[in-house]
PDB file of C-alpha atoms and ligand atoms in Angstrom:
ATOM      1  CA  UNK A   1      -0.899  89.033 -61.773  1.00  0.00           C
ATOM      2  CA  UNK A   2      -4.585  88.016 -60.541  1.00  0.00           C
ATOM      3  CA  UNK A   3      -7.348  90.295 -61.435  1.00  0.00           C
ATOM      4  CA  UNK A   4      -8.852  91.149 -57.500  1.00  0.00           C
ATOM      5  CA  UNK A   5     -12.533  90.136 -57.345  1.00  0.00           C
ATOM      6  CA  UNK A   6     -15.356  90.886 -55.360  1.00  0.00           C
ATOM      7  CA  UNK A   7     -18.426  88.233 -55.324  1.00  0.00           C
ATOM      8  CA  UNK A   8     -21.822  89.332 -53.238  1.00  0.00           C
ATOM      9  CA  UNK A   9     -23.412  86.194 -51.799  1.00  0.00           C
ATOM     10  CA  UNK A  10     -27.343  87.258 -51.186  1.00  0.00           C
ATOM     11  CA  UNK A  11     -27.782  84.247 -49.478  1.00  0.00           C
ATOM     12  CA  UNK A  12     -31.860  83.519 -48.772  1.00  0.00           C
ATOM     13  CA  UNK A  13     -32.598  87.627 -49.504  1.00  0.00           C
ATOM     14  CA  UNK A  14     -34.669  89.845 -51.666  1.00  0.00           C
ATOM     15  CA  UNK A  15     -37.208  90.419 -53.518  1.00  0.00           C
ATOM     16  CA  UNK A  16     -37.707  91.205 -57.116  1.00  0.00           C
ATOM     17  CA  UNK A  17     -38.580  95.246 -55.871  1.00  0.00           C
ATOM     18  CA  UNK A  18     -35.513  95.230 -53.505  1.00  0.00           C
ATOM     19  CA  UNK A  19     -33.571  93.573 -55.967  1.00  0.00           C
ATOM     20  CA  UNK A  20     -34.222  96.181 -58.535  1.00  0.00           C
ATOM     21  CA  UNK A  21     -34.116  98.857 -55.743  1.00  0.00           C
ATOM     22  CA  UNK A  22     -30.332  97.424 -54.631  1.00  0.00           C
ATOM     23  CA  UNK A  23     -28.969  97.515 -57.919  1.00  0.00           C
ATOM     24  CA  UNK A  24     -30.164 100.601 -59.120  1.00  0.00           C
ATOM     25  CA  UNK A  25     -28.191 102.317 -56.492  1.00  0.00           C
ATOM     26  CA  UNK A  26     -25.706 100.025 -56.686  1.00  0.00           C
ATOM     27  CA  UNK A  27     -24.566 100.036 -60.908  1.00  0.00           C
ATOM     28  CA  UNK A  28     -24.175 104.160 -60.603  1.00  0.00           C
ATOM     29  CA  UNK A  29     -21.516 103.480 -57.816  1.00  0.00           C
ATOM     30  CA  UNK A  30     -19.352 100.477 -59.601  1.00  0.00           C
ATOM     31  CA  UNK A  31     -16.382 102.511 -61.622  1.00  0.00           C
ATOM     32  CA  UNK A  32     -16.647 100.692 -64.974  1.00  0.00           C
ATOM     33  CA  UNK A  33     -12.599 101.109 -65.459  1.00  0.00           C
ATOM     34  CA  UNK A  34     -11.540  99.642 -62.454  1.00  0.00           C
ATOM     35  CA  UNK A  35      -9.844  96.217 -62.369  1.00  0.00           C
ATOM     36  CA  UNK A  36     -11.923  94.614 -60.384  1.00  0.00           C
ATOM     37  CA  UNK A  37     -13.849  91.958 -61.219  1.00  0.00           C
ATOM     38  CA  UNK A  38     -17.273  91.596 -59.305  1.00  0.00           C
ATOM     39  CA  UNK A  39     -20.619  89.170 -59.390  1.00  0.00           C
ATOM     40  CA  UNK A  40     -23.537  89.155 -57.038  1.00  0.00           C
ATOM     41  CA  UNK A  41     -24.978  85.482 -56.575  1.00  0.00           C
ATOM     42  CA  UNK A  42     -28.787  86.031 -56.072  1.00  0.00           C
ATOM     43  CA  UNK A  43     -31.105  83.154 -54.767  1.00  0.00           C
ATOM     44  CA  UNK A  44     -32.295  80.663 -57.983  1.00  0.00           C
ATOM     45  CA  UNK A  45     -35.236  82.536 -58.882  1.00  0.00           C
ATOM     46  CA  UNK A  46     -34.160  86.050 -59.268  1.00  0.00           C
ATOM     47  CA  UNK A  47     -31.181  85.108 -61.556  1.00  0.00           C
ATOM     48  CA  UNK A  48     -32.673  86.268 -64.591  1.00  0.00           C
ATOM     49  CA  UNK A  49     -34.195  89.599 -63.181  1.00  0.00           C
ATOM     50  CA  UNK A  50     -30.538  90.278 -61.986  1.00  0.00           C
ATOM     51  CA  UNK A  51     -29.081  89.176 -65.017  1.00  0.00           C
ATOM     52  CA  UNK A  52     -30.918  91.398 -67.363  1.00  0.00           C
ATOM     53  CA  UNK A  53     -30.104  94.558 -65.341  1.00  0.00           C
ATOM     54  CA  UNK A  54     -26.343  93.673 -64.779  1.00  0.00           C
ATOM     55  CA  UNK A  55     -23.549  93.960 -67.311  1.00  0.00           C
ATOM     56  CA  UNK A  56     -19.762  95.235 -67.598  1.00  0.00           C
ATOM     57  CA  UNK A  57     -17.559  93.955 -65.498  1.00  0.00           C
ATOM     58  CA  UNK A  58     -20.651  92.929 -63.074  1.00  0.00           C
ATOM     59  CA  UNK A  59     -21.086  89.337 -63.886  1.00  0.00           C
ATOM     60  CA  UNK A  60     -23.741  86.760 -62.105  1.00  0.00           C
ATOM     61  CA  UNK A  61     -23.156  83.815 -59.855  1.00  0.00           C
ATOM     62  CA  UNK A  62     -25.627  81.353 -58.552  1.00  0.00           C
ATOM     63  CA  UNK A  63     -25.198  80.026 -54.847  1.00  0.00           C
ATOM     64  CA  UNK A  64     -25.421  76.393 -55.220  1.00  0.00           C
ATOM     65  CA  UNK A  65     -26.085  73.630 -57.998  1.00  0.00           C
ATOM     66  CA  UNK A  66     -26.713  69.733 -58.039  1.00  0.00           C
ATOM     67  CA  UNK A  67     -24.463  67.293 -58.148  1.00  0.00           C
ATOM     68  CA  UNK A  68     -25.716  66.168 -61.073  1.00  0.00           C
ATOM     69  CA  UNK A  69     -25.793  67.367 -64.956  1.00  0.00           C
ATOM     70  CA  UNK A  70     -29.697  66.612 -65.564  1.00  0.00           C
ATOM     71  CA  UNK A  71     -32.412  63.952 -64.351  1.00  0.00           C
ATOM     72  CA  UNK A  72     -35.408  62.946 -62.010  1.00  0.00           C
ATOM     73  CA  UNK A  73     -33.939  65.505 -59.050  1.00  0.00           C
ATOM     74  CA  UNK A  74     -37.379  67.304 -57.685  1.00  0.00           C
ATOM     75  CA  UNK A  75     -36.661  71.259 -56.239  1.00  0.00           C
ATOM     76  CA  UNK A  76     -33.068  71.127 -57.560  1.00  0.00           C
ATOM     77  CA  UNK A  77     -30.930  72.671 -60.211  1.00  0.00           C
ATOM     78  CA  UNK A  78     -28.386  71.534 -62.367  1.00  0.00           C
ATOM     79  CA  UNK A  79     -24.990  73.503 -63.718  1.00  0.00           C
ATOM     80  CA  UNK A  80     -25.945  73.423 -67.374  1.00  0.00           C
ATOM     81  CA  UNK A  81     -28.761  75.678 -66.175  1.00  0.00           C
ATOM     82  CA  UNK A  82     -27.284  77.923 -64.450  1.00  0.00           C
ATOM     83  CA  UNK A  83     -24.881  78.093 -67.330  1.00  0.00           C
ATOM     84  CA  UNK A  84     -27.798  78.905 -69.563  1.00  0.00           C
ATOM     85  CA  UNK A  85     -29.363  81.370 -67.423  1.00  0.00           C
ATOM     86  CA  UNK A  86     -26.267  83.537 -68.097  1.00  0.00           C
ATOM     87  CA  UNK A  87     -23.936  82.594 -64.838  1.00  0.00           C
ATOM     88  CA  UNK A  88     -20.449  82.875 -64.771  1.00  0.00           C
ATOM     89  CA  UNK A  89     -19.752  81.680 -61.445  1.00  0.00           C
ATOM     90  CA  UNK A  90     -21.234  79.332 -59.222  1.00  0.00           C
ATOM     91  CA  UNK A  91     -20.532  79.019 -55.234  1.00  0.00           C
ATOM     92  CA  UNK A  92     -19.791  75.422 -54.378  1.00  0.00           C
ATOM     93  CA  UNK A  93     -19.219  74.130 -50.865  1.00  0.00           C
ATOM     94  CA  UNK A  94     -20.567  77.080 -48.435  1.00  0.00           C
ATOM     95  CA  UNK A  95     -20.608  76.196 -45.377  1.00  0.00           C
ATOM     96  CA  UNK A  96     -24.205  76.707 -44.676  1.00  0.00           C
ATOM     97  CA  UNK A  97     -24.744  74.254 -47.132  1.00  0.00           C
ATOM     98  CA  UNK A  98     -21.756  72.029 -45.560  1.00  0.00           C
ATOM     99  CA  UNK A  99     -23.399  72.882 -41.537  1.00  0.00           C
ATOM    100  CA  UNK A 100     -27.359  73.166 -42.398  1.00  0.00           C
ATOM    101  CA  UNK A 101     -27.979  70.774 -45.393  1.00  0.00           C
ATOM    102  CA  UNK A 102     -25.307  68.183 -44.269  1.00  0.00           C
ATOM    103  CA  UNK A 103     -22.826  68.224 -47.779  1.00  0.00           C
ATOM    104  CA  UNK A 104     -20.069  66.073 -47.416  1.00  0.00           C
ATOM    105  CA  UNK A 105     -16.664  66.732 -48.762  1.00  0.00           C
ATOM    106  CA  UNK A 106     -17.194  64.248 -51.353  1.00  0.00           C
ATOM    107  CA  UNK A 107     -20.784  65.521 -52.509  1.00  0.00           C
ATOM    108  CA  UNK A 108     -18.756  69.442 -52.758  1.00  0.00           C
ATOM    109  CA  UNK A 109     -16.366  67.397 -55.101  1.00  0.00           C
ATOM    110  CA  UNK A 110     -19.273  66.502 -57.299  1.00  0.00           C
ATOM    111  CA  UNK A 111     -20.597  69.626 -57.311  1.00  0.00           C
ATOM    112  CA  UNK A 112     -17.220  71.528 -58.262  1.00  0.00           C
ATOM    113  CA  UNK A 113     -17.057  68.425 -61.062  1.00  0.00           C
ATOM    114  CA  UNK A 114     -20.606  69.465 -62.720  1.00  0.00           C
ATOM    115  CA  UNK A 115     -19.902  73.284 -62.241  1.00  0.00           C
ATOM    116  CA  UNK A 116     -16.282  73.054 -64.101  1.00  0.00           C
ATOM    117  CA  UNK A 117     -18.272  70.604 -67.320  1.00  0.00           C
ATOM    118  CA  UNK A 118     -21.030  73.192 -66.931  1.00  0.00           C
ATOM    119  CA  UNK A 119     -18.064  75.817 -67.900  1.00  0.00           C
ATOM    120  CA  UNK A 120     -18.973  77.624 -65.113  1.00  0.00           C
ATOM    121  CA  UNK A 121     -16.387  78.979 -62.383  1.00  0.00           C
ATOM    122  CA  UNK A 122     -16.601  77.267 -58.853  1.00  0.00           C
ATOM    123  CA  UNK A 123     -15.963  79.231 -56.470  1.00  0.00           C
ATOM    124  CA  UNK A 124     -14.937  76.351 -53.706  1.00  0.00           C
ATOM    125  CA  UNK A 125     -15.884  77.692 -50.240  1.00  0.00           C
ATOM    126  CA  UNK A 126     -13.461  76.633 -47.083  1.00  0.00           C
ATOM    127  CA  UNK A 127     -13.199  76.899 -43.524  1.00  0.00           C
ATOM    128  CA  UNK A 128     -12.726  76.016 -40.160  1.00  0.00           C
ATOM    129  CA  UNK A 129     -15.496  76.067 -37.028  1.00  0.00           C
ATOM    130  CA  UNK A 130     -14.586  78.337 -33.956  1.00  0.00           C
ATOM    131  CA  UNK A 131     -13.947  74.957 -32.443  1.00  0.00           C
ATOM    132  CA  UNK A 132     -11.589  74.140 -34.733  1.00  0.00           C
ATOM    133  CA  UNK A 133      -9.680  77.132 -34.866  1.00  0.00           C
ATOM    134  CA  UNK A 134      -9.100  77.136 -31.066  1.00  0.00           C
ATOM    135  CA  UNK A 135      -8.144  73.599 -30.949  1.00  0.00           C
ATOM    136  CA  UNK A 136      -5.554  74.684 -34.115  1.00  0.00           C
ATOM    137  CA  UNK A 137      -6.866  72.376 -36.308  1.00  0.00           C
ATOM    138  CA  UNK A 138      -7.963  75.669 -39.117  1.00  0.00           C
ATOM    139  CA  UNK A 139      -4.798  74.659 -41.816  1.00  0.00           C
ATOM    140  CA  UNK A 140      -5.119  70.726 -41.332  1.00  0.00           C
ATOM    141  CA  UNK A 141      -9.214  71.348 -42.032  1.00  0.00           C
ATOM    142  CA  UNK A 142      -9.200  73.799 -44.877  1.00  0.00           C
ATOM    143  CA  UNK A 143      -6.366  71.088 -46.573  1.00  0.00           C
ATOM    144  CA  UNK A 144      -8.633  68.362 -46.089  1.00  0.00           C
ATOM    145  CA  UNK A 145     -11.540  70.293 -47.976  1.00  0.00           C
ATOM    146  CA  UNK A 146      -9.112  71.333 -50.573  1.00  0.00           C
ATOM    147  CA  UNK A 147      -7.465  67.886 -51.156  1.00  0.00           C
ATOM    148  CA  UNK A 148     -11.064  65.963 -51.179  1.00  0.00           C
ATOM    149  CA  UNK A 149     -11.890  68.459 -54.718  1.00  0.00           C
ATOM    150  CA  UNK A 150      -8.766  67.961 -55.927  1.00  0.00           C
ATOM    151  CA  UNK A 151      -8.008  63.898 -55.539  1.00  0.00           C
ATOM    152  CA  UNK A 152     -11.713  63.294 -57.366  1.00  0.00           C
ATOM    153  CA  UNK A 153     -11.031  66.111 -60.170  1.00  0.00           C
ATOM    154  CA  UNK A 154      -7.659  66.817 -60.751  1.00  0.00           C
ATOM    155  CA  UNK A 155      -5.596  69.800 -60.286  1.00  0.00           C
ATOM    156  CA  UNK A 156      -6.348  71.261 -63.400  1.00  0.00           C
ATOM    157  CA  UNK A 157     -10.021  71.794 -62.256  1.00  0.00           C
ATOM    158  CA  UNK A 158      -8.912  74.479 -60.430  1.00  0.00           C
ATOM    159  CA  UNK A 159      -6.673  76.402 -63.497  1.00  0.00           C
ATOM    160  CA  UNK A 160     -10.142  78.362 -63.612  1.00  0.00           C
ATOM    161  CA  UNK A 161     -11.341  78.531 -60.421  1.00  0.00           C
ATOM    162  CA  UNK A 162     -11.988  80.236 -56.830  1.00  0.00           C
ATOM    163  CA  UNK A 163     -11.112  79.568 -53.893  1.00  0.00           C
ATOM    164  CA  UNK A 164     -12.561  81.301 -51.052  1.00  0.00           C
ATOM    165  CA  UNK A 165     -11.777  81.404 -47.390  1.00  0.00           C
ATOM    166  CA  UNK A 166     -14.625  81.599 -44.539  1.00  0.00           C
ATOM    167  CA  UNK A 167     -13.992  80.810 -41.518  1.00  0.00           C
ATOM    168  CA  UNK A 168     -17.403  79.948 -40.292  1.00  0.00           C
ATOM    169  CA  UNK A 169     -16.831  81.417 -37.150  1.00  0.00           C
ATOM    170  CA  UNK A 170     -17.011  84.958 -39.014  1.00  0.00           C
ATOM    171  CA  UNK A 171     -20.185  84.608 -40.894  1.00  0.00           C
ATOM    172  CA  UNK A 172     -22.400  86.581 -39.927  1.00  0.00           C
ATOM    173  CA  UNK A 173     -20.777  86.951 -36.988  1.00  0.00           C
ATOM    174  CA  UNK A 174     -20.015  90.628 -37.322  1.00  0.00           C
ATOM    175  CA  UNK A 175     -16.430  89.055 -35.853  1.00  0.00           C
ATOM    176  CA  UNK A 176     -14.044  88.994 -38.646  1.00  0.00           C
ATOM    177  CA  UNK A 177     -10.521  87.144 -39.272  1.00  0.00           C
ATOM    178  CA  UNK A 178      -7.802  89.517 -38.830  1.00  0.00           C
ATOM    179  CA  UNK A 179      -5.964  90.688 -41.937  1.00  0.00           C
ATOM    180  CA  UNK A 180      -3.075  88.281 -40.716  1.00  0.00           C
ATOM    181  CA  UNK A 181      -5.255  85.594 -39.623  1.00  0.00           C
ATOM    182  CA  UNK A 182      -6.645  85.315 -43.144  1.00  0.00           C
ATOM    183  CA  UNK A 183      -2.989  86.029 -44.927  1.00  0.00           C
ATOM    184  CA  UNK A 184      -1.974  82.802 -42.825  1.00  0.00           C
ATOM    185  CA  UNK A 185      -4.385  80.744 -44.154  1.00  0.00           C
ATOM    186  CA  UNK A 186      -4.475  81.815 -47.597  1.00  0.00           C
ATOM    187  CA  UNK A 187      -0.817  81.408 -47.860  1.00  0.00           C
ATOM    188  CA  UNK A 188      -1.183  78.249 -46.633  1.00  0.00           C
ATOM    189  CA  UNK A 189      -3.596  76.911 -49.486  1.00  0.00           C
ATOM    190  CA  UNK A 190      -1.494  78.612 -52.318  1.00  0.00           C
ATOM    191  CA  UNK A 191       1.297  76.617 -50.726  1.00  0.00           C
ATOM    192  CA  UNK A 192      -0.693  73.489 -51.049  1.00  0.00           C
ATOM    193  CA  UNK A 193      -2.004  74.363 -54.382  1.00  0.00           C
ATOM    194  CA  UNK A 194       1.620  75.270 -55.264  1.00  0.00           C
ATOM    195  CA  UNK A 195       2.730  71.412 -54.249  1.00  0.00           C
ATOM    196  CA  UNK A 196       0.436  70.226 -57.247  1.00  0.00           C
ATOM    197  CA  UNK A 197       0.964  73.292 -59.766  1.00  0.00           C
ATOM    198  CA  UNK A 198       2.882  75.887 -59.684  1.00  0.00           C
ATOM    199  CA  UNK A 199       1.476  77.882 -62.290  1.00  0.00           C
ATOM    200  CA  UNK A 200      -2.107  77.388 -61.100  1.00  0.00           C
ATOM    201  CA  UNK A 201      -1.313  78.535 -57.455  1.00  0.00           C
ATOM    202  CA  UNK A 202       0.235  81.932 -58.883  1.00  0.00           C
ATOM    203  CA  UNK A 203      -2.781  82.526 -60.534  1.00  0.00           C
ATOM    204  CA  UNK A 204      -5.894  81.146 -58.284  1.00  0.00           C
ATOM    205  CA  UNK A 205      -8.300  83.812 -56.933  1.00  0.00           C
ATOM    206  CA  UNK A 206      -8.277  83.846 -53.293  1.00  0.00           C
ATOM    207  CA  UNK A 207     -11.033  85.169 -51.777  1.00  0.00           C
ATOM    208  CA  UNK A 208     -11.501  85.494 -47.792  1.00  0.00           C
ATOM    209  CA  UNK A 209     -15.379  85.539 -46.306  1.00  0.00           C
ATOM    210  CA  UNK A 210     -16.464  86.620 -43.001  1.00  0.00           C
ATOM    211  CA  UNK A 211     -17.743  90.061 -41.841  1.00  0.00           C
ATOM    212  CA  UNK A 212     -16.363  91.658 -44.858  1.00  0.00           C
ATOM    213  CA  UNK A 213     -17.448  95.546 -44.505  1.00  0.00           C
ATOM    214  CA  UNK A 214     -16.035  98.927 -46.398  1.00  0.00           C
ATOM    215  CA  UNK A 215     -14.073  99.396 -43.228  1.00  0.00           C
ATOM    216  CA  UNK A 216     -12.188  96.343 -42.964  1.00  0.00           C
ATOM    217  CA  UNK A 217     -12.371  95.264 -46.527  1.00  0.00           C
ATOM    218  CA  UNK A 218      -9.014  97.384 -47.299  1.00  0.00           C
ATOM    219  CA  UNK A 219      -6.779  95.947 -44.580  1.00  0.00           C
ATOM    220  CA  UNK A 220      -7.678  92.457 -45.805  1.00  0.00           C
ATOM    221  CA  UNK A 221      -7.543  92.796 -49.355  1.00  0.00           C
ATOM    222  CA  UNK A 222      -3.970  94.535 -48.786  1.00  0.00           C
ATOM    223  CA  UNK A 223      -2.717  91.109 -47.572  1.00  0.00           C
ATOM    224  CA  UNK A 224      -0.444  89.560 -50.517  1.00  0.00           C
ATOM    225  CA  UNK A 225      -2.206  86.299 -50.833  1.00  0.00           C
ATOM    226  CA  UNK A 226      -6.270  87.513 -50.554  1.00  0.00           C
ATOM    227  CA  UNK A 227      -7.280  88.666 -53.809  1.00  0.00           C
ATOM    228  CA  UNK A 228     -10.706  89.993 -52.825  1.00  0.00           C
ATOM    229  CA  UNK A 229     -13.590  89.137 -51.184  1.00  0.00           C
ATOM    230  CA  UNK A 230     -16.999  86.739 -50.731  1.00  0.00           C
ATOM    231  CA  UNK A 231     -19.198  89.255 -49.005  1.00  0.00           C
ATOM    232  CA  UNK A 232     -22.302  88.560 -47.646  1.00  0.00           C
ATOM    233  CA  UNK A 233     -24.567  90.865 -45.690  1.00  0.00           C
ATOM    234  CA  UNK A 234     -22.430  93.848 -46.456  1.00  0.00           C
ATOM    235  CA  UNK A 235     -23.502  93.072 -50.352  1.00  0.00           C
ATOM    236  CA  UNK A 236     -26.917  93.730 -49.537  1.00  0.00           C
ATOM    237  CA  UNK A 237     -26.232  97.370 -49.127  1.00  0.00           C
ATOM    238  CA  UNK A 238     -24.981  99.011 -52.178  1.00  0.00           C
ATOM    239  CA  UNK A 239     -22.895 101.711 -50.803  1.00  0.00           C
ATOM    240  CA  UNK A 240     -21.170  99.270 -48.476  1.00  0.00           C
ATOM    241  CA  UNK A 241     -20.896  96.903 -51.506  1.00  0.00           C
ATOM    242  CA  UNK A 242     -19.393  99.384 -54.034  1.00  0.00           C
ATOM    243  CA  UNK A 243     -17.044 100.446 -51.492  1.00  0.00           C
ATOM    244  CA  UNK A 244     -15.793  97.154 -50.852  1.00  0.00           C
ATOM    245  CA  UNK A 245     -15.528  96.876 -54.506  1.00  0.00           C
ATOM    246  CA  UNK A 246     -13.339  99.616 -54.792  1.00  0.00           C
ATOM    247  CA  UNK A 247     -11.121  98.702 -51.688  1.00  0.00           C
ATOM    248  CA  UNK A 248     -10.095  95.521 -53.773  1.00  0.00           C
ATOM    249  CA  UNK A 249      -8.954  97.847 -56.824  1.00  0.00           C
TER     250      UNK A 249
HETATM  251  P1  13P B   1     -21.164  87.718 -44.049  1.00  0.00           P
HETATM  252  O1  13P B   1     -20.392  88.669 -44.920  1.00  0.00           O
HETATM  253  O2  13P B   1     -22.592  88.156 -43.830  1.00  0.00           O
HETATM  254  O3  13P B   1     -20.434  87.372 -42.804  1.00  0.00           O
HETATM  255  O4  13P B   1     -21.306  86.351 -44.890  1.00  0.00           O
HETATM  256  C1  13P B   1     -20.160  85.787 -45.421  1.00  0.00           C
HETATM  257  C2  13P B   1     -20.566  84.709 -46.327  1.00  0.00           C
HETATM  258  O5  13P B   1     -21.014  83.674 -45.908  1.00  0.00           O
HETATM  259  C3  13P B   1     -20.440  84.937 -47.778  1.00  0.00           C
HETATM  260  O6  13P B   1     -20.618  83.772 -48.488  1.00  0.00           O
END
């Protein structure tokens, strides 16, 4: 049985008023019984705002981290920090990080190395371009950004981890996958995951990301193999995000 979860990515928004503002409205509106597990990753330097206002089963995530534990890295931050600033999970791999700041599969392996010694949670984000996709290349490319984290840490990184599903085409987009579009792939990886362990693919989080919104969060979420969702504008609003939230309980 895997607990559904919910993680809002903030992305490059906010500001310590609209921060307070969003989750004012938004703690009131998150049922603390359900069984649904939820974090909001705010940008590096409102961590500790959020983090001080947040509790319950409303945990915090951080967006990215360095491949590296400690040292001479100017502007950058390591795991064991965000570890210490009171995250639980950490987003590794997105692909605006992948598309805009140019991280190989091989630095994302890093990354997901430091984040699982940091004892945080990686959250290991997938997907394949529109390009991709239409030339049906979207199982062979989320498999290859799968297998790259697994041959340089082992399968048992992943016995507590995320993975989560974006097609990049639907960030941001406003275009989402459809709820069988996203089944498809997500079977596909807890088949692959399931060719390594067993155990591990039964239980690791799925998440999809793209477009999620409180009117097509239930259809996807209803899909056997999503487990919840990696939401990113929609999070910004806290009806939407509560909503969403409660469409994955
Ligand atoms: P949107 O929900 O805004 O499409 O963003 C998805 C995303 O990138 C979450 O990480």
């Amino acid at each position: 049985m895997r607990t559904p979860l919910v993680i809002g990515n903030w992305k490059m928004h906010g500001t310590s008023a609209s921060n307070h503002q969003l989750l004012e409205q938004l703690l009131p509106l998150l049922k603390p019984d359900t069984q649904v597990a939820i974090a909001v990753c705010p940008p590096y330097p409102y961590l500790s705002q959020v983090k001080a206002m947040i509790g319950g089963n409303l945990a915090l995530g951080a967006q990215n981290l360095n491949m590296q534990e400690k040292g001479a890295h100017t502007g950058e931050v390591s795991g064991p920090m965000l570890k210490d600033t009171g995250c639980r999970y950490v987003l590794v791999g997105h692909s605006e990080r992948r598309e805009i700041y140019g991280e190989s599969d091989l630095i994302i392996a890093e990354k997901f190395a430091v984040a699982v010694a940091s004892e945080l949670i990686p959250v290991l984000c997938v997907g394949e371009t529109l390009k991709q996709r239409k030339t049906g290349q979207s199982i062979e490319v989320v498999s290859s950004q799968i297998k790259s984290v697994i041959q340089r840490n082992g399968i048992q990184s992943f016995a507590n981890a995320v993975i989560a599903y974006e097609p990049v085409w639907a960030i941001g987009t406003g275009e989402t996958a459809t709820p069988a579009q996203a089944q498809e792939v997500h079977q596909k990886i807890r088949e692959l995951i399931g060719e390594y362990d067993i155990s591990i693919a039964e239980t690791l989080p799925l998440l999809y990301g793209g477009s999620v919104n409180a009117s097509n969060a239930t259809s996807l979420f209803n899909q056997p193999d999503v487990d919840g969702g990696l939401v990113g504008g929609a999070s910004l609003n806290a009806e939407s995000f509560a909503a969403i939230c409660q469409a994955a309980s």
